[in-house]
């Protein structure tokens, strides 16, 4: 589905026909040097992809990749056209989970085609924002590329912050007194971190390339901006790496905690058992059938025995409490 | 055993003799510039290999390797002939296991020799498919090389998906309530992942070389296609790596689970023991032989004692239930 | 907030106006070749940053970074201006914790702007010290850069030493006889080491660059000094790495210790139980109702039985003591 | 001790004196261009080494290394002479152990000196084999170098296969039902794998160098053969690496197994205890001294009590069996 | 403190003044081309360092480093002077511990200054040895550098061998039947290996540089000798690495052993408990108060009951022994 399609002249959207529906549909508009056309597509059908490929003369292999929503991030160049695959990430609070989408960008001399799969980033909003910054847009297609990368990486940083908070929670839970089943949670977090890493890591190389200005369309000024994106990406990847290491350490601490708890339980159980078993011995003694057992004939022999048991149990209880076994 | 042997002229199979048996047998056909011959061999005997080596002037070391089905994937160049060893992988559903075969390719200026060991890929079908795509085949021997690599790597991706499903199952099992012996399964999966890695990793370098066009027979257009194969290979290898890491984490969680279960068992056992031991103490008390024990002379002393035991056991049971020990 | 702003001529601070308030406020002073201006800012508001950016023509991306106190250490070059982000570290004894701050440096041809977030290093003192070393200061802005890096890295070394002492304490605790909850402490130390690493590691590359003289303003002599800083940084990073490895090993030893303790506890408990259970058996025996049990009719049968129990318990106690179970 | 010493002319051994003792002793024979002399020494005394060093003008450092049987594999060049240290490996079936020896090769323009320490490879047999392949031997000293490397690496592959079988056995043992002490065996295997790695890894670089033809005496054809050796070496090293990883995983599974067994034992023990403790409670109840306990006066009270105990024990037994505790 | 100071001419010590005190004190002697002066200093005071720095025009940063005994090994070049920091290692048998010292070398065109901290290597002996090898000494300052490096690295190898023996002992202890507290010992060894690594690893790069002849004073012949040192260093570092890995594996085996021992203890304890609990049940049965219990009236009822208990206990004992529980 085509979401929007417009022509930009000197950083400004060119008004076409009536104001209600400004988009060009599937058409390619011949444009003056310096102008460019930006087509936004969402979850395209194979036919739509085919159409757009023919319109902008896109390479079939790139188009095939753009139709598949399980690509890894990458940058490729087919003739004059750059093809960039980006993973979008966002954090779903309700589920404490990271979800992923995909944006494919075809960046030619005088056009940009953005193909979005799933949600994650509001490209329409990104376009509107850009349309208000003519001084950026007038740098042409590479400015669109930069704006989208910047926005995607900003989302990565937000996801990184959410994961940092999740790891903090896990940490607290691991070192709390409560018996918590943290291994499940740590596993899920590790899985999500792996997913974020799969989005972030392969993108570093393309951003570095843009930052070093590998393309003749990247001016020194533009490269500076891409360097900023590359730097943020680097920061995210370092955060992710250190979270991963922290989780491993937290898991080890969790394992140690389980062992310690088992030990404490065992000691509590043993102390509890002693409280029962020792009085049982006393009862056994007074259940012996000797002819001459003076206590048996005491008037208060029975209460004495019960008190003896209680006293022993009480003494043990105090002792165990003091030595930390109960 | 020779499976097929045919001459291709401008991407089309040249009809030779009667239609039933089009293959050339062991013969080498002199061909015009741009034409090429494609010989397909399956599980060859040493003599057959010797014959084919003499026919196409193949290097003895490469022929020795081609006769051995336990090679590692590699690309070598002997004079004008490229020698590529590929591992084929396929997933056997019945056994949840990955099996491996091997394809050796000799790619000369005007010939391709494919030597297949074991199963895994239907090269005959690959040939029939290619014969329907004359515009690919007319690129000559390198097109055959590409087509086979593409097909082999597609199989890798399928295997990767199957392993992903297996890992998902293991994950579910590890975090389920049931007591499952996951360590065995995790071990087997790790072994299979190691096997896939041994097939995938060494192939990346050759594909990268083709993608960068190291051979004069690789045109820019062909290189683009090999880049696509290299990219898929990279995707498989990343999937495999992340599955391996996930399995290690799942194994750690499995270990933690065993410890937690032991702890739970110990608490259950202790609680159960308490239900028996405390009434035993009561019985011991009323088994004492004191002269003055009023309860013993009560009419309902015995039922009272039994009720007392039951009440104590019931009380303990409720308490343990509430505190999660039973 | 501007902390200080002064002009330096041949390594000496230029007296401006009255002696009490020598600083220039926000103004930029036109200076002769070889002179330079040094502005020190602390926790600036966005407006102040904006002002200073306009005054010294700083790049908006660098200014944006300088306003954010969660940057990673990095060196960037915007035209003639170097932009260096440094993490400051200091050890808070009361909390056994490492805290972090940030210094951003803009180093131009004839100016230095230092933007400090949080505490950690007394830049005012650093400035006063430098002002007493005219022979250093006369090397211009790069001398200021060196002096600050040197001081920051010195702090890293102090933090490294404090952490070494903490690790020594943990070590002692792990191998002491006392039951200590070391896993929590090890975790916290690992977290702090990770934090120090995040400050130290990314700084190595910039220091190496300075040491190799990548900037035309770095003379051979200056490079020697930066090489010294780079070497100290390397030393800190090696200390940090080896502490991390030691902590992991200590954690493993801690785990082993927990297991050994559990084993010892179990043996102690079992020995203790035997001391009760065996006399209980004796009591049970003399509680049997056989017609002919000679002991029952002995005069001293009862004391004999009690002595028997005590003797058995005493014998067991001695035996368990000797074999290390109690 | 000199084992053999002969002159080779166009790939054929030159007959010298009587047929029984063809070797030259310690003498150096002046040879025509293209001819070369091959001296084989075994466990030489320092004096013998000194003698041979003077005869062939070998570098003292290399000679010192050649006299020491604890070198690491390496390739060095002293003037025109190559010095290669090889570790020989062989598997001793009786002890399931890998043993090591050492071969030092001095390869000059017109001579080869082989110094062997320990056993491992029958160099005399290698020489006889080579003497039957004149077309190889006529390539001169480098052919001897190739032949020995090829043979040594073939032995590595055999050792690798033996270790694979050992790992398979360990694997089977770990996952068998029997209680086996696998950690010792895994440790020993890991130690042996480390030993193999120390022989294999440092040799890869020299073989790669030969394969790329770094020496002017290595023709393109010879390089192809060394490439084959390098490839086999790579295969061995990959096998070794993957065995090492497998062993680590098997060890983890072994640890998990110990925990699971402990759990099973604990449950078995607890179930067994219940079979005793519950009847003890019944006995305790009928040992109480209440005046009114109807069962006590039943005729068949005693058998009834015994049956009750047996029934309870039987019931528990069935229940534990069904729930997998016994 | 100056230990020795002498002038060398063509590899021979120049006689100065009376034979008893040949050293020059703090003086610098003007020397002919090819001659050089060698000053040996031990634990210098800051003033002595200052003096020597002025005499030989040493760089203040290097002098500062040379006064500090906690440097990491490194090679630096200040103008024409090389500055090398070496860690000396030696093994103290009484404490089974590795100790460290430090040697700083300043190597100029016509002088060598050696600054030693702590013990470890007898530089005076090294000097005397060198003075007997005029053909080495006449190569000038680089020969002194080589001789010291060679000696230091020889010490590393000895330390490596001692550590190998320690690891062998630990290994034996881990796999012995005795209950040993190996984790402490493994930890200490790991710490020492880390210390050795910190001395060895950073030295490899400087030695490699010397071996490749980066300095114009290093002739091809000298480089050969440094290559030998570099090779020995490489050997030490490989030994150290493999010991570290072995210790980790031994620690894992130690952990497994603790678990197995706990399991064995638990089974022993349970079996022991059964020997008591089952007779207790028998005693309980004959303590029941049924009117009709024929055994109670048997003449030999009591001995029968005792024998029954003993028989049951004996039977259980035999059974447990046979099944390995006791």
XYZ file of N, CA and C in Angstrom, chain E residues 61-157:
291
model
N 60.085 11.807 31.617
C 58.986 10.847 31.770
C 59.515 9.429 31.982
N 60.581 9.086 31.227
C 61.168 7.755 31.375
C 61.801 7.621 32.755
N 62.443 8.684 33.212
C 63.086 8.647 34.525
C 62.031 8.474 35.620
N 60.911 9.177 35.444
C 59.813 9.043 36.409
C 59.335 7.593 36.470
N 59.184 6.987 35.291
C 58.766 5.584 35.240
C 59.806 4.681 35.891
N 61.088 4.977 35.631
C 62.152 4.112 36.145
C 62.227 4.164 37.667
N 61.721 5.258 38.264
C 61.742 5.370 39.721
C 60.585 4.658 40.388
N 59.606 4.281 39.587
C 58.389 3.652 40.109
C 58.504 2.159 39.836
N 58.331 1.339 40.879
C 58.537 -0.090 40.664
C 57.253 -0.830 40.292
N 56.220 -0.113 39.868
C 54.985 -0.802 39.477
C 54.606 -0.520 38.033
N 55.591 -0.502 37.181
C 55.347 -0.289 35.769
C 54.917 -1.574 35.094
N 54.285 -1.421 33.925
C 54.072 -2.598 33.089
C 55.198 -2.659 32.062
N 55.576 -3.860 31.633
C 56.647 -3.966 30.650
C 56.316 -3.165 29.402
N 57.271 -2.441 28.912
C 57.027 -1.666 27.702
C 58.347 -1.249 27.097
N 58.281 -0.887 25.832
C 59.447 -0.363 25.134
C 59.066 1.010 24.622
N 59.894 1.984 24.942
C 59.642 3.308 24.388
C 60.931 3.914 23.881
N 60.772 4.835 22.989
C 61.926 5.459 22.384
C 61.817 6.959 22.635
N 62.842 7.483 23.278
C 62.907 8.932 23.471
C 64.134 9.397 22.710
N 63.936 10.007 21.565
C 65.056 10.431 20.739
C 65.894 9.214 20.379
N 67.188 9.232 20.684
C 68.081 8.135 20.333
C 68.111 7.042 21.394
N 67.421 7.285 22.516
C 67.521 6.359 23.637
C 66.300 5.447 23.692
N 66.567 4.147 23.776
C 65.484 3.200 23.994
C 65.273 3.057 25.492
N 64.019 2.938 25.898
C 63.710 2.727 27.313
C 62.872 1.459 27.401
N 63.412 0.432 28.074
C 62.703 -0.838 28.163
C 62.431 -1.157 29.622
N 61.191 -1.470 29.927
C 60.831 -1.908 31.282
C 60.580 -3.404 31.231
N 61.249 -4.156 32.082
C 61.098 -5.610 32.157
C 60.629 -5.995 33.546
N 59.760 -6.961 33.640
C 59.412 -7.550 34.936
C 60.302 -8.765 35.145
N 60.932 -8.873 36.292
C 61.643 -10.120 36.589
C 60.738 -10.990 37.461
N 60.796 -12.279 37.227
C 59.969 -13.227 37.978
C 60.873 -14.274 38.582
N 60.583 -14.697 39.805
C 61.258 -15.875 40.319
C 60.332 -16.590 41.284
N 60.576 -17.871 41.426
C 59.693 -18.735 42.173
C 60.307 -19.001 43.541
N 59.560 -18.686 44.602
C 60.065 -18.923 45.948
C 59.534 -20.266 46.431
N 60.411 -21.238 46.491
C 59.983 -22.602 46.798
C 59.265 -22.702 48.135
N 59.807 -22.003 49.149
C 59.250 -22.155 50.487
C 57.769 -21.770 50.526
N 57.404 -20.784 49.691
C 56.023 -20.293 49.757
C 55.200 -20.735 48.555
N 55.799 -21.511 47.661
C 55.104 -21.879 46.423
C 54.537 -20.641 45.739
N 55.313 -19.555 45.760
C 54.772 -18.310 45.227
C 55.731 -17.694 44.221
N 55.169 -16.939 43.289
C 55.964 -16.215 42.312
C 56.157 -14.791 42.811
N 57.383 -14.319 42.809
C 57.615 -12.935 43.192
C 58.102 -12.145 41.975
N 57.925 -10.828 42.054
C 58.291 -10.021 40.893
C 59.224 -8.886 41.279
N 60.108 -8.553 40.360
C 60.936 -7.370 40.488
C 60.881 -6.615 39.169
N 61.737 -5.642 39.006
C 61.657 -4.852 37.786
C 63.041 -4.415 37.361
N 63.297 -4.442 36.064
C 64.526 -3.879 35.516
C 64.147 -2.839 34.471
N 64.717 -1.655 34.590
C 64.537 -0.620 33.576
C 65.853 -0.454 32.849
N 65.808 -0.432 31.531
C 67.027 -0.260 30.762
C 66.936 0.989 29.902
N 67.976 1.822 29.966
C 68.127 2.928 29.031
C 69.273 2.544 28.103
N 68.968 2.436 26.831
C 69.998 2.012 25.888
C 70.241 3.144 24.897
N 71.379 3.795 25.033
C 71.719 4.890 24.123
C 72.765 4.422 23.114
N 73.274 5.370 22.336
C 74.265 5.031 21.314
C 75.518 4.471 21.953
N 75.941 5.095 23.059
C 77.212 4.710 23.661
C 77.095 4.490 25.171
N 75.894 4.146 25.603
C 75.767 3.832 27.027
C 74.577 2.906 27.269
N 74.664 2.203 28.393
C 73.515 1.436 28.889
C 73.376 1.800 30.361
N 72.152 2.122 30.778
C 71.898 2.320 32.204
C 70.861 1.281 32.607
N 71.195 0.446 33.585
C 70.223 -0.535 34.069
C 69.799 -0.142 35.479
N 68.489 -0.033 35.670
C 67.949 0.337 36.980
C 67.137 -0.846 37.469
N 67.562 -1.427 38.600
C 66.878 -2.613 39.076
C 66.094 -2.311 40.344
N 64.856 -2.801 40.421
C 64.055 -2.725 41.654
C 63.839 -4.131 42.152
N 64.005 -4.347 43.445
C 63.770 -5.672 44.010
C 64.839 -6.636 43.538
N 64.604 -7.934 43.771
C 65.600 -8.927 43.415
C 65.243 -9.569 42.092
N 65.594 -10.815 41.955
C 65.116 -11.583 40.825
C 66.213 -11.981 39.880
N 67.046 -11.061 39.513
C 68.096 -11.416 38.568
C 69.379 -10.774 39.054
N 70.427 -11.553 39.012
C 71.714 -11.046 39.473
C 72.397 -10.341 38.307
N 72.151 -9.038 38.181
C 72.703 -8.302 37.043
C 74.228 -8.249 37.111
N 74.794 -8.245 38.333
C 76.248 -8.204 38.456
C 76.859 -9.469 37.838
N 76.162 -10.608 38.116
C 76.641 -11.853 37.517
C 76.472 -11.811 35.995
N 75.349 -11.268 35.543
C 75.114 -11.164 34.113
C 76.233 -10.343 33.465
N 76.660 -9.295 34.165
C 77.720 -8.455 33.629
C 79.038 -9.242 33.566
N 79.354 -9.955 34.648
C 80.595 -10.725 34.654
C 80.604 -11.763 33.528
N 79.445 -12.441 33.364
C 79.365 -13.430 32.292
C 79.632 -12.779 30.939
N 78.973 -11.624 30.742
C 79.123 -10.937 29.460
C 80.561 -10.516 29.245
N 81.231 -10.092 30.320
C 82.610 -9.619 30.186
C 83.541 -10.737 29.740
N 83.084 -11.994 29.928
C 83.897 -13.109 29.428
C 83.576 -13.443 27.983
N 82.585 -12.798 27.422
C 82.222 -13.087 26.029
C 82.416 -11.823 25.194
N 83.679 -11.464 24.973
C 84.010 -10.219 24.290
C 83.372 -10.152 22.901
N 83.260 -11.319 22.248
C 82.705 -11.287 20.887
C 81.229 -10.878 20.889
N 80.555 -11.074 22.024
C 79.172 -10.577 22.133
C 79.196 -9.107 22.514
N 79.967 -8.806 23.537
C 79.977 -7.441 24.069
C 80.411 -6.424 23.025
N 81.240 -6.823 22.087
C 81.725 -5.832 21.123
C 80.618 -5.366 20.176
N 79.437 -6.036 20.209
C 78.301 -5.512 19.447
C 77.694 -4.287 20.106
N 78.197 -3.928 21.294
C 77.780 -2.679 21.915
C 76.541 -2.795 22.786
N 75.887 -1.674 23.044
C 74.757 -1.628 23.981
C 73.660 -2.627 23.668
N 73.379 -2.866 22.366
C 72.299 -3.795 22.046
C 72.625 -5.204 22.529
N 73.898 -5.542 22.607
C 74.293 -6.858 23.105
C 73.960 -6.986 24.582
N 74.175 -5.883 25.314
C 73.800 -5.888 26.732
C 72.290 -6.083 26.863
N 71.556 -5.327 26.044
C 70.094 -5.450 26.049
C 69.691 -6.899 25.792
N 70.283 -7.489 24.759
C 69.947 -8.882 24.442
C 70.262 -9.811 25.616
N 71.454 -9.648 26.182
C 71.895 -10.567 27.228
C 70.947 -10.524 28.418
N 70.476 -9.312 28.762
C 69.577 -9.195 29.920
C 68.205 -9.785 29.591
N 67.690 -9.460 28.409
C 66.388 -10.010 28.009
C 66.451 -11.541 28.018
N 67.503 -12.076 27.462
C 67.653 -13.527 27.375
C 67.612 -14.154 28.765
N 68.320 -13.524 29.695
C 68.401 -14.051 31.054
C 67.046 -13.947 31.763
N 66.378 -12.818 31.568
C 65.062 -12.612 32.196
C 64.068 -13.645 31.677
N 64.101 -13.871 30.370
C 63.142 -14.803 29.775
C 63.466 -16.237 30.196
N 64.761 -16.531 30.362
C 65.123 -17.847 30.901
C 64.485 -18.059 32.274
N 64.495 -17.009 33.093
C 63.843 -17.104 34.413
C 62.348 -17.351 34.257
N 61.737 -16.693 33.278
C 60.303 -16.924 33.035
C 60.061 -18.406 32.776
N 60.951 -19.000 31.965
C 60.737 -20.409 31.629
C 60.823 -21.284 32.866
